[in-house]
């Protein structure tokens, strides 16, 4: 047994020795190759020509062959030297580039840290400076071609999360805090929102600046069928979380393109919320949000927008008019357990005129103080909402709360199925919109 162990140790030492030799050779291959060429090439130039069969040994011929061999050897050495020089230069350049890249990344992260600290500064100008620094850093990460796309997105999303967190943060001003604690009765709203209150005005401007910078990067104008079409912007790739945010100012996300999810879960909108002509590729969450409509012009608008993912407005309170005219819902839309308590009702206060529902629509347990409008007659045409007949009839639910106004409904039978949809509306095929609409029972 002892002898076997000794043999294994010897084998291990031999293996380790060979590994060291191979490693040394890999590091010094250039010098080893030069020595081999010189050691082999030079003697060959002097001793090989005289013994070549058939070569005339008149001196000049041998010299010519010898010079040819030396010339080839010199050329090989020159090429080898140039190759090694190029390798070293390339390695040095790559190293410099890596060092520069590391310096750039370190400098960006340093600016990021400083900007985040500025967000907590008491001075509004300093906070605003931090905001613009963070916005610029997102643009820099996205423009950095040395990074793969997923890494660009990862770095940018971290900063986006900070911007969203600032929007969600409570505003540490006594008057506003009292206002937040007593939202149900809107105490002293005019005093809080007044231009005389500099602190509130400054904070409002800062937060609206953040939303403006985000919104301007959520779209890229393109031409499609001779019409302006909103296309994906550089910031559309990010997810935005505004859950439980208090928007004590108008919110404008019109003409925006959201490729990822956007969340307003439990958010409070004191003034208008404008999402007109926007595109939502994934689920848009407005569950438990409150639209209070504190000003006369307050509204919630999704006119001509497109929801490719689900549209969730469950347990949501609407005290502002809701407009979804000509809006396209390609997936399920839910207003379950929501309440519509419009403070200043007018014609078509809750409007879905011209909307298209390719998925389900639910008003289950919703409370309506005013009836939603799904169809409207004008001198030019009759505008109506359309519901997909490719969707199971059970996906359309208009059983509102018992204390609510009842939505007028109609039954349309099609292919042995009975669809119950709002009166005056039609069934259509979203896969082939050119097919005739179904307006009555067949």
Coordinates of C-alpha atoms in Angstrom, one line a residue:
X1 CA 0.0 0.0 0.0
X2 CA 2.8 2.4 0.9
X3 CA 4.5 1.7 -2.4
X4 CA 1.2 2.4 -4.3
X5 CA 0.9 5.7 -2.5
X6 CA 4.5 6.6 -3.3
X7 CA 3.9 5.8 -7.0
X8 CA 0.8 8.0 -7.0
X9 CA 2.7 10.9 -5.4
X10 CA 5.5 10.5 -8.1
X11 CA 2.9 10.5 -10.9
X12 CA 1.3 13.6 -9.3
X13 CA 4.7 15.4 -9.2
X14 CA 5.5 14.4 -12.8
X15 CA 2.1 15.7 -13.9
X16 CA 2.5 18.9 -12.0
X17 CA 6.0 19.3 -13.5
X18 CA 4.6 18.9 -17.0
X19 CA 1.8 21.4 -16.4
X20 CA 4.4 23.9 -15.2
X21 CA 6.5 23.4 -18.4
X22 CA 3.4 23.7 -20.6
X23 CA 2.3 26.9 -18.8
X24 CA 5.9 28.3 -19.1
X25 CA 5.9 27.5 -22.8
X26 CA 2.6 29.2 -23.4
X27 CA 3.8 32.4 -21.8
X28 CA 7.2 32.4 -23.6
X29 CA 6.2 30.9 -26.9
X30 CA 7.5 33.9 -28.9
X31 CA 11.0 33.7 -27.6
X32 CA 11.1 29.9 -27.8
X33 CA 10.0 30.1 -31.5
X34 CA 12.7 32.7 -32.2
X35 CA 15.4 30.6 -30.6
X36 CA 14.2 27.5 -32.6
X37 CA 14.2 29.3 -35.9
X38 CA 17.7 30.7 -35.2
X39 CA 19.1 27.5 -33.9
X40 CA 17.7 25.4 -36.8
X41 CA 17.6 27.9 -39.6
X42 CA 21.2 29.2 -39.5
X43 CA 23.0 25.8 -39.4
X44 CA 20.7 24.6 -42.2
X45 CA 21.7 27.6 -44.3
X46 CA 25.3 26.7 -44.1
X47 CA 25.3 22.9 -44.0
X48 CA 22.3 21.8 -46.1
X49 CA 23.1 23.4 -49.6
X50 CA 26.4 21.5 -50.1
X51 CA 24.8 18.1 -49.6
X52 CA 21.7 18.7 -51.7
X53 CA 21.8 16.0 -54.5
X54 CA 22.2 17.5 -58.0
X55 CA 23.2 20.9 -56.9
X56 CA 26.2 22.2 -58.8
X57 CA 29.0 22.7 -56.3
X58 CA 30.6 25.7 -58.0
X59 CA 30.4 28.0 -55.0
X60 CA 28.0 30.6 -56.5
X61 CA 25.0 28.2 -56.6
X62 CA 25.6 27.0 -53.0
X63 CA 25.8 30.7 -51.9
X64 CA 22.6 31.5 -53.7
X65 CA 20.7 28.7 -52.0
X66 CA 22.2 29.6 -48.7
X67 CA 21.2 33.3 -49.2
X68 CA 17.7 32.1 -50.1
X69 CA 17.3 30.1 -47.0
X70 CA 18.6 33.0 -44.9
X71 CA 16.2 35.3 -46.6
X72 CA 13.3 33.0 -45.9
X73 CA 14.5 32.7 -42.3
X74 CA 14.7 36.5 -42.0
X75 CA 11.2 36.9 -43.5
X76 CA 9.8 34.4 -41.0
X77 CA 11.5 36.2 -38.1
X78 CA 10.2 39.5 -39.4
X79 CA 6.6 38.2 -39.7
X80 CA 6.8 36.6 -36.3
X81 CA 8.1 39.8 -34.8
X82 CA 5.4 41.9 -36.5
X83 CA 2.7 39.5 -35.3
X84 CA 3.9 39.6 -31.8
X85 CA 4.1 43.4 -31.9
X86 CA 0.5 43.6 -33.2
X87 CA -0.6 41.2 -30.5
X88 CA 0.9 43.3 -27.8
X89 CA -0.5 46.5 -29.3
X90 CA -4.0 44.9 -29.5
X91 CA -3.7 43.6 -26.0
X92 CA -2.6 47.0 -24.7
X93 CA -5.4 48.7 -26.6
X94 CA -8.0 46.3 -25.2
X95 CA -6.6 46.9 -21.8
X96 CA -6.8 50.6 -22.2
X97 CA -10.4 50.3 -23.5
X98 CA -11.3 48.1 -20.5
X99 CA -9.7 50.6 -18.1
X100 CA -11.5 53.4 -19.8
X101 CA -14.8 51.5 -19.6
X102 CA -14.3 50.8 -16.0
X103 CA -13.6 54.4 -15.3
X104 CA -16.7 55.5 -17.2
X105 CA -18.9 53.0 -15.3
X106 CA -17.3 54.1 -12.0
X107 CA -17.9 57.7 -12.8
X108 CA -21.6 57.0 -13.8
X109 CA -22.2 55.1 -10.5
X110 CA -20.6 57.9 -8.6
X111 CA -22.9 60.5 -10.3
X112 CA -25.8 58.1 -9.6
X113 CA -25.0 58.0 -5.9
X114 CA -24.6 61.7 -5.7
X115 CA -27.9 62.3 -7.6
X116 CA -29.8 59.9 -5.3
X117 CA -28.5 61.8 -2.3
X118 CA -29.6 65.1 -3.9
X119 CA -33.2 63.8 -4.0
X120 CA -33.3 64.1 -0.2
X121 CA -32.0 67.7 -0.2
X122 CA -34.2 70.4 1.3
X123 CA -33.6 72.7 -1.6
X124 CA -35.9 72.2 -4.6
X125 CA -33.2 73.3 -7.1
X126 CA -30.8 70.6 -5.8
X127 CA -33.5 67.9 -6.0
X128 CA -34.3 69.0 -9.5
X129 CA -30.6 68.8 -10.4
X130 CA -30.5 65.3 -9.1
X131 CA -33.6 64.3 -11.2
X132 CA -32.0 65.6 -14.4
X133 CA -28.7 63.8 -13.6
X134 CA -30.6 60.5 -13.2
X135 CA -32.5 61.1 -16.4
X136 CA -29.2 61.7 -18.3
X137 CA -27.7 58.6 -16.8
X138 CA -30.5 56.4 -18.1
X139 CA -29.9 57.8 -21.6
X140 CA -26.2 57.2 -21.3
X141 CA -26.6 53.6 -20.3
X142 CA -29.0 53.0 -23.2
X143 CA -26.6 54.6 -25.7
X144 CA -23.6 52.6 -24.5
X145 CA -22.9 50.1 -27.3
X146 CA -20.2 48.4 -25.2
X147 CA -23.0 46.8 -23.2
X148 CA -25.4 44.1 -24.4
X149 CA -29.1 45.2 -24.6
X150 CA -30.1 43.3 -21.5
X151 CA -27.3 45.0 -19.4
X152 CA -28.3 48.4 -20.7
X153 CA -31.9 47.7 -19.6
X154 CA -30.8 46.4 -16.2
X155 CA -28.8 49.5 -15.5
X156 CA -31.5 51.8 -16.7
X157 CA -34.3 50.0 -14.8
X158 CA -32.5 50.7 -11.5
X159 CA -32.6 54.4 -12.1
X160 CA -36.2 54.3 -13.3
X161 CA -37.1 52.6 -10.1
X162 CA -35.6 55.5 -8.2
X163 CA -37.5 58.0 -10.2
X164 CA -40.8 56.1 -9.6
X165 CA -39.9 55.9 -5.9
X166 CA -39.6 59.6 -5.8
X167 CA -43.1 60.0 -7.3
X168 CA -44.4 57.6 -4.8
X169 CA -42.8 59.2 -1.8
X170 CA -44.9 61.3 0.6
X171 CA -44.3 65.0 0.5
X172 CA -43.0 66.1 3.9
X173 CA -44.9 69.4 4.1
X174 CA -47.3 69.9 7.1
X175 CA -50.2 71.2 5.0
X176 CA -50.0 68.5 2.5
X177 CA -49.7 65.8 5.1
X178 CA -52.9 67.1 6.8
X179 CA -54.5 67.1 3.4
X180 CA -53.5 63.4 2.7
X181 CA -54.8 62.4 6.2
X182 CA -58.3 63.9 5.4
X183 CA -58.7 63.1 1.7
X184 CA -62.3 62.1 2.1
X185 CA -63.5 65.7 2.6
X186 CA -60.9 67.6 0.6
X187 CA -60.0 70.0 3.4
X188 CA -58.4 73.3 2.3
X189 CA -57.6 72.0 -1.1
X190 CA -57.4 75.4 -2.7
X191 CA -55.0 76.6 0.0
X192 CA -52.7 73.6 -0.4
X193 CA -52.7 73.8 -4.2
X194 CA -52.5 77.6 -4.3
X195 CA -49.6 79.3 -6.1
X196 CA -49.0 81.1 -2.9
X197 CA -47.8 77.9 -1.3
X198 CA -44.2 78.0 -2.7
X199 CA -43.1 74.6 -1.2
X200 CA -46.1 72.7 -2.7
X201 CA -45.7 74.5 -6.0
X202 CA -42.0 73.6 -6.2
X203 CA -42.6 70.0 -5.3
X204 CA -45.4 69.8 -7.9
X205 CA -43.1 71.2 -10.6
X206 CA -40.4 68.7 -9.7
X207 CA -42.7 65.7 -9.9
X208 CA -44.3 66.9 -13.1
X209 CA -40.8 67.4 -14.5
X210 CA -40.1 63.7 -13.8
X211 CA -43.3 62.6 -15.6
X212 CA -42.5 64.9 -18.5
X213 CA -39.0 63.5 -19.0
X214 CA -40.5 60.0 -18.8
X215 CA -43.3 60.7 -21.2
X216 CA -41.1 62.4 -23.8
X217 CA -39.1 59.1 -24.0
X218 CA -42.0 56.8 -24.2
X219 CA -42.8 57.5 -27.8
X220 CA -41.1 57.7 -31.2
X221 CA -43.1 59.3 -33.9
X222 CA -43.3 57.3 -37.1
X223 CA -45.3 57.4 -40.3
X224 CA -47.7 54.5 -40.9
X225 CA -50.4 54.7 -43.7
X226 CA -49.8 58.4 -44.1
X227 CA -50.8 58.9 -40.4
X228 CA -48.7 59.8 -37.4
X229 CA -48.3 56.5 -35.4
X230 CA -46.9 56.3 -31.9
X231 CA -44.0 53.8 -31.9
X232 CA -41.9 52.4 -29.1
X233 CA -39.6 55.0 -27.5
X234 CA -36.2 54.5 -25.8
X235 CA -37.8 54.2 -22.4
X236 CA -40.7 52.0 -23.4
X237 CA -38.6 48.9 -22.5
X238 CA -38.9 49.8 -18.8
X239 CA -41.5 48.8 -16.3
X240 CA -43.0 51.7 -14.2
X241 CA -44.5 51.3 -10.7
X242 CA -46.4 54.2 -9.4
X243 CA -48.4 52.2 -6.8
X244 CA -49.9 54.2 -3.9
X245 CA -48.6 57.5 -5.4
X246 CA -50.4 60.7 -4.6
X247 CA -50.7 62.8 -7.8
X248 CA -51.6 66.2 -6.5
X249 CA -51.2 67.6 -10.0
X250 CA -52.4 66.8 -13.5
X251 CA -50.8 63.6 -15.0
X252 CA -50.1 63.5 -18.7
X253 CA -49.0 60.2 -20.3
X254 CA -50.8 60.9 -23.7
X255 CA -49.1 59.5 -26.8
X256 CA -47.0 57.1 -24.8
X257 CA -45.9 53.5 -25.6
X258 CA -45.6 51.1 -22.7
X259 CA -43.9 47.9 -23.8
X260 CA -43.7 46.6 -20.2
X261 CA -46.2 46.7 -17.3
X262 CA -47.3 50.0 -15.7
X263 CA -48.8 50.0 -12.3
X264 CA -51.0 52.6 -10.5
X265 CA -52.3 50.2 -7.8
X266 CA -53.9 52.2 -5.1
X267 CA -52.8 55.6 -6.6
X268 CA -54.7 58.8 -6.0
X269 CA -55.3 61.2 -8.8
X270 CA -56.4 64.6 -7.5
X271 CA -56.6 66.2 -11.0
X272 CA -56.8 65.0 -14.6
X273 CA -55.1 61.8 -15.8
X274 CA -54.5 61.8 -19.6
X275 CA -53.5 58.6 -21.4
X276 CA -55.0 59.4 -24.8
X277 CA -53.6 57.7 -27.8
X278 CA -51.3 55.5 -25.7
X279 CA -50.4 51.8 -26.2
X280 CA -50.2 49.3 -23.3
X281 CA -48.4 46.1 -24.5
X282 CA -48.7 44.4 -21.2
X283 CA -51.2 44.5 -18.3
X284 CA -52.1 48.1 -17.1
X285 CA -53.0 48.1 -13.4
X286 CA -55.3 50.8 -12.0
X287 CA -56.8 48.6 -9.3
X288 CA -58.0 50.4 -6.2
X289 CA -57.0 53.8 -7.7
X290 CA -59.0 56.9 -6.8
X291 CA -59.7 59.6 -9.4
X292 CA -61.0 62.4 -7.3
X293 CA -61.6 65.2 -9.8
X294 CA -60.9 68.1 -7.6
X295 CA -61.0 70.7 -10.3
X296 CA -63.8 71.5 -12.8
X297 CA -61.7 70.4 -15.8
X298 CA -60.6 67.1 -14.2
X299 CA -61.0 64.0 -16.4
X300 CA -59.7 60.5 -17.0
X301 CA -59.1 59.9 -20.6
X302 CA -58.0 56.8 -22.6
X303 CA -59.5 58.0 -25.9
X304 CA -58.0 56.2 -28.9
X305 CA -55.6 54.2 -26.7
X306 CA -54.8 50.5 -27.2
X307 CA -54.7 47.9 -24.4
X308 CA -52.9 44.8 -25.8
X309 CA -52.7 43.3 -22.3
X310 CA -55.4 43.3 -19.7
X311 CA -56.9 46.5 -18.4
X312 CA -57.5 46.3 -14.7
X313 CA -59.8 48.9 -13.1
X314 CA -61.1 46.8 -10.2
X315 CA -62.2 48.4 -7.0
X316 CA -61.5 51.8 -8.6
X317 CA -63.2 55.0 -7.7
X318 CA -64.1 57.5 -10.4
X319 CA -65.2 61.0 -9.4
X320 CA -63.8 62.4 -12.6
X321 CA -65.5 61.7 -16.0
X322 CA -64.1 58.6 -17.8
X323 CA -63.5 58.7 -21.5
X324 CA -62.6 55.6 -23.5
X325 CA -63.9 56.7 -26.9
X326 CA -62.5 54.7 -29.8
X327 CA -60.3 52.7 -27.4
X328 CA -59.2 49.3 -28.4
X329 CA -59.2 46.5 -25.8
X330 CA -57.4 43.4 -27.2
X331 CA -57.6 41.5 -23.9
X332 CA -59.9 41.5 -20.9
X333 CA -61.0 44.8 -19.4
X334 CA -62.4 44.7 -15.8
X335 CA -64.2 47.4 -13.8
X336 CA -65.4 45.0 -11.2
X337 CA -66.4 46.4 -7.8
X338 CA -65.6 49.9 -8.9
X339 CA -67.6 53.0 -8.2
X340 CA -68.6 55.9 -10.6
X341 CA -69.5 58.9 -8.5
X342 CA -69.0 61.7 -11.0
X343 CA -69.0 65.1 -9.1
X344 CA -69.9 67.2 -12.1
X345 CA -71.9 65.1 -14.5
X346 CA -72.3 66.1 -18.1
X347 CA -73.3 64.4 -21.4
X348 CA -71.4 61.1 -21.9
X349 CA -69.7 61.4 -18.5
X350 CA -68.7 57.7 -18.7
X351 CA -68.1 57.0 -22.4
X352 CA -67.1 54.0 -24.4
X353 CA -68.4 55.2 -27.7
X354 CA -66.6 53.5 -30.6
X355 CA -64.6 51.2 -28.3
X356 CA -63.7 47.7 -29.5
X357 CA -63.6 44.8 -27.0
X358 CA -61.7 41.8 -28.4
X359 CA -61.6 40.2 -24.9
X360 CA -64.0 40.2 -22.1
X361 CA -65.6 43.2 -20.3
X362 CA -66.9 43.1 -16.7
X363 CA -68.9 45.6 -14.7
X364 CA -69.7 43.0 -12.0
X365 CA -70.7 44.6 -8.7
X366 CA -69.9 48.0 -10.1
X367 CA -71.8 51.0 -8.7
X368 CA -73.0 53.5 -11.3
X369 CA -74.6 56.8 -10.4
X370 CA -74.6 57.7 -14.1
X371 CA -75.0 55.3 -17.0
X372 CA -72.1 54.6 -19.2
X373 CA -72.6 55.5 -22.9
X374 CA -71.7 52.8 -25.4
X375 CA -73.3 54.3 -28.5
X376 CA -74.0 57.7 -29.9
X377 CA -75.9 59.0 -32.9
X378 CA -74.6 62.1 -34.8
X379 CA -75.6 63.7 -38.1
X380 CA -72.7 62.0 -39.8
X381 CA -73.0 58.5 -38.4
X382 CA -74.0 56.2 -35.7
X383 CA -71.0 55.4 -33.4
X384 CA -71.2 52.2 -31.3
X385 CA -69.0 50.0 -29.2
X386 CA -68.2 46.6 -30.7
X387 CA -67.8 43.3 -28.9
X388 CA -66.0 40.2 -30.2
X389 CA -68.1 37.2 -31.0
X390 CA -64.9 35.1 -30.7
X391 CA -65.0 35.7 -27.0
X392 CA -67.2 33.4 -24.8
X393 CA -70.5 35.2 -23.9
X394 CA -69.7 34.6 -20.2
X395 CA -66.8 37.0 -20.5
X396 CA -69.3 39.9 -20.8
X397 CA -70.7 40.7 -17.4
X398 CA -72.9 43.7 -16.7
X399 CA -74.4 42.7 -13.4
X400 CA -73.8 45.9 -11.6
X401 CA -74.3 46.6 -7.9
X402 CA -78.0 46.3 -6.6
X403 CA -78.0 50.0 -5.6
X404 CA -76.6 51.0 -9.0
X405 CA -78.2 52.3 -12.1
X406 CA -78.8 49.4 -14.5
X407 CA -77.0 49.3 -17.9
X408 CA -79.6 48.8 -20.7
X409 CA -78.7 45.5 -22.4
X410 CA -79.7 43.6 -25.5
X411 CA -79.4 39.9 -26.5
X412 CA -77.8 38.9 -29.8
X413 CA -77.8 35.3 -30.8
X414 CA -75.1 34.1 -33.1
X415 CA -74.0 30.5 -33.9
X416 CA -76.1 29.0 -31.1
X417 CA -74.6 31.4 -28.6
X418 CA -76.4 34.3 -26.8
X419 CA -74.4 37.4 -26.2
X420 CA -75.7 40.0 -23.7
X421 CA -74.1 43.4 -24.4
X422 CA -75.1 47.0 -24.0
X423 CA -78.1 48.2 -26.1
X424 CA -77.1 49.7 -29.5
X425 CA -73.8 47.9 -29.7
X426 CA -72.7 45.2 -32.2
X427 CA -70.7 42.0 -32.4
X428 CA -67.7 41.9 -34.7
X429 CA -64.8 39.6 -35.6
X430 CA -61.5 41.2 -34.4
X431 CA -59.5 38.7 -36.5
X432 CA -61.3 40.0 -39.6
X433 CA -62.8 43.4 -39.0
X434 CA -64.0 43.7 -42.6
X435 CA -66.6 41.1 -42.0
X436 CA -70.2 42.5 -41.5
X437 CA -71.1 43.5 -37.9
X438 CA -73.9 41.6 -36.2
X439 CA -76.5 44.1 -34.9
X440 CA -79.5 41.9 -34.1
X441 CA -80.5 38.3 -33.5
X442 CA -80.0 36.1 -36.5

